[in-house]
Amino acid sequence: MANTKFIFVTGGVTSSLGKGILASSLAKLIQAGGYSVTIQKLDPYLNVDPGTLNPYEHGECFVTDDGAETDLDLGHYERFLNRPTSQANNVTTGRIYQSVINKERKGDYLGKTVQIVPHITDEIKRSIMLLGKKGDYDVVVTEIGGVVGDIESLPFIEAVRQLKWELGSDALCIHLTLVPYLAAAGELKTKPTQHSVKQLLENGVQPDILVLRTEHALNSNLKHKVALFCNVDRNAVFESPDAKSIYEIPLLLHNQGLDEVAMTKLRLPIKKDPDLEHWKDQLNKLYNLKESVDIAVVGKYVELPDAYKSIHEALNHAGMVNGVKLNIEWIHSEKLTEENASELLKDKKAILVAPGFGHRGIEGKITAVKFARENNIPFLGICLGMQCAVIEFARNVLGLKNANSTEFAATDAPVIDIMEEQKTITNMGHTMRLGAYPCKISDLNSNAFKAYGLETISERHRHRYEFNNAYLEEMTEKGMSATGKNPDSDLVEIVEIKSHKWFVGVQFHPEYKSRFEAPHPLFVAFIKAAVS
Ligand code: GLN
């Protein structure tokens, strides 16, 4: 393979059109055609990474193996490509400026005036090319966050312009825009698309391919009109209709020939028809679920679906494997009390307590754990959810009424405590225990071992607090055991209650590693317990 090919995905008219899904779908098709592909997200905000962002602002923070706190779109990239991403796959304006300013302070610019053009744009170009340089990828797909025309996107668009100029047929720009339907006029409107392409052209970028997001099928006249006014080839206008599942989008785009047109424009030989057999099998399973199962997820950002994106996807993957449709009730932890727990949870076949930070909603989460434990309802606690399970067990089984995490209160029973190395940290950004760590499953009779079928696993972390080993012996004696531990630090990673139908708490985040073609074993086992 000679040169790495670069595909840029820009968005026009409005946000939330599904650029991430488009990038993931095209990358999937090229991958299934026999190439190694990765996807990168450029985010035009000044936070160095989204780790410090409240989920209300930007949805879930996704974590990679190498410990990068990233945009949730990286979750889609991994779920579609079934390959891990890394820090290099997510770059924000903040990170770009930070590295330029660091270089300036070191004197690397040799007395030059440091400017947005060329220094910021060069740094953006460097971040894009970096993924191609290692030789690991035939194709790098780069999604430009935000909408064309935003002030903050301008340096990114300028970098795309320069790279297109430099790379010639090794680079391609795909622009995703909206074709709205005006009910009163009974018509689909192309003007917003024309304006957004004009905006790109003003910035010197001619899109090579247009993907039109629409809620109604587009006829060929309309596509020809768009092609003519936007200066793109007639065969390079595609539509992205609403689909029942995001996992159908690659197939819908392939049927229109998007991958073929993109690869032809990039002069990337079409080696074979994309191998999508397994993908189609999975989709077939997803579209033929019989039984419905009611489960509850207890968290504090439940009004915002994107805040638990990976958990939602992992649950759906697990439902697909088990052949059941999950009716997930998202329960706000602040609204859950001892008084209403039974009413809200009694018909649920499984209860998941979500990760989180801060004191708000904690008592509701602990109540949910208690209800699951006492009523033998399959339970999965993730990170803070696991910590709540430990607190609940300590309070109600060990009788330590003050049991708590030192994150929430000073207590004489700190069953969850801050890690030693965290005590001196004052900065909030990128200072948690982050990324992949090994975990040894010691107990071969545990639910964890039965799920994974492995003694050593690797899972991703994002937290500051830990199970306090001073309480382990007493916990174990009373029925909550540590079935998985970090082999190096002895930190407890998995707790289980053996006498319970299926009760597992994990300090790590298994949801980050569930993929459409490789659903996560722990989620699969959890839903299996719910239906058995
Ligand atoms: N707030 C807890 C901690 O920092 C849990 C974090 C999480 O759920 N991701 O340890």
Short mmCIF file of N, CA and C and ligand atoms in Angstrom, two decimals, residues 354-358 382-385 387 407-408 432 462-466 507 509, ligand 1:
data_model
loop_
_atom_site.label_atom_id
_atom_site.label_comp_id
_atom_site.label_asym_id
_atom_site.label_seq_id
_atom_site.Cartn_x
_atom_site.Cartn_y
_atom_site.Cartn_z
N ALA A 354 -25.57 3.06 37.39
CA ALA A 354 -24.62 3.69 36.46
C ALA A 354 -23.44 4.35 37.17
N PRO A 355 -22.39 4.64 36.42
CA PRO A 355 -21.25 5.39 36.95
C PRO A 355 -21.63 6.84 37.24
N GLY A 356 -20.75 7.56 37.88
CA GLY A 356 -21.03 8.98 38.13
C GLY A 356 -20.04 9.59 39.11
N PHE A 357 -20.19 10.89 39.29
CA PHE A 357 -19.32 11.64 40.19
C PHE A 357 -20.17 12.52 41.08
N GLY A 358 -19.74 12.71 42.29
CA GLY A 358 -20.41 13.65 43.17
C GLY A 358 -21.56 13.02 43.94
N ILE A 382 -21.70 -0.39 37.86
CA ILE A 382 -20.51 0.00 37.11
C ILE A 382 -19.85 1.21 37.79
N CYS A 383 -18.60 1.04 38.16
CA CYS A 383 -17.77 2.09 38.76
C CYS A 383 -18.48 2.66 40.00
N LEU A 384 -19.07 3.85 39.91
CA LEU A 384 -19.78 4.35 41.08
C LEU A 384 -20.89 3.37 41.49
N GLY A 385 -21.47 2.70 40.52
CA GLY A 385 -22.52 1.71 40.80
C GLY A 385 -21.97 0.57 41.65
N GLN A 387 -19.33 0.94 43.63
CA GLN A 387 -19.01 1.55 44.93
C GLN A 387 -20.28 1.65 45.78
N GLU A 407 -15.53 10.22 48.99
CA GLU A 407 -15.91 11.22 47.98
C GLU A 407 -17.12 12.03 48.46
N PHE A 408 -17.95 11.40 49.31
CA PHE A 408 -19.22 12.04 49.68
C PHE A 408 -19.26 12.57 51.11
N MET A 432 -7.31 11.24 36.81
CA MET A 432 -7.89 10.05 37.44
C MET A 432 -7.10 8.80 37.09
N ARG A 462 -11.93 4.78 34.92
CA ARG A 462 -12.02 6.26 34.98
C ARG A 462 -12.58 6.63 36.35
N HIS A 463 -11.71 6.69 37.34
CA HIS A 463 -12.18 6.99 38.70
C HIS A 463 -11.01 7.38 39.61
N ARG A 464 -11.36 7.95 40.77
CA ARG A 464 -10.34 8.32 41.76
C ARG A 464 -10.41 7.47 43.01
N TYR A 465 -11.57 6.88 43.26
CA TYR A 465 -11.80 6.17 44.53
C TYR A 465 -11.79 4.66 44.30
N GLU A 466 -11.59 3.91 45.39
CA GLU A 466 -11.40 2.46 45.31
C GLU A 466 -12.04 1.76 46.49
N GLN A 507 -15.39 -2.17 39.13
CA GLN A 507 -14.79 -0.85 39.29
C GLN A 507 -14.45 -0.24 37.93
N HIS A 509 -15.08 0.02 33.50
CA HIS A 509 -16.21 0.34 32.61
C HIS A 509 -16.28 -0.65 31.45
N1 GLN B 1 -16.84 9.02 41.48
C1 GLN B 1 -16.25 7.72 41.57
C2 GLN B 1 -14.73 7.78 41.60
O1 GLN B 1 -14.14 8.74 41.16
C3 GLN B 1 -16.74 6.82 40.44
C4 GLN B 1 -16.36 7.28 39.08
C5 GLN B 1 -17.13 6.63 37.98
O2 GLN B 1 -18.23 6.10 38.20
N2 GLN B 1 -16.64 6.70 36.77
O3 GLN B 1 -14.11 6.86 42.01
#
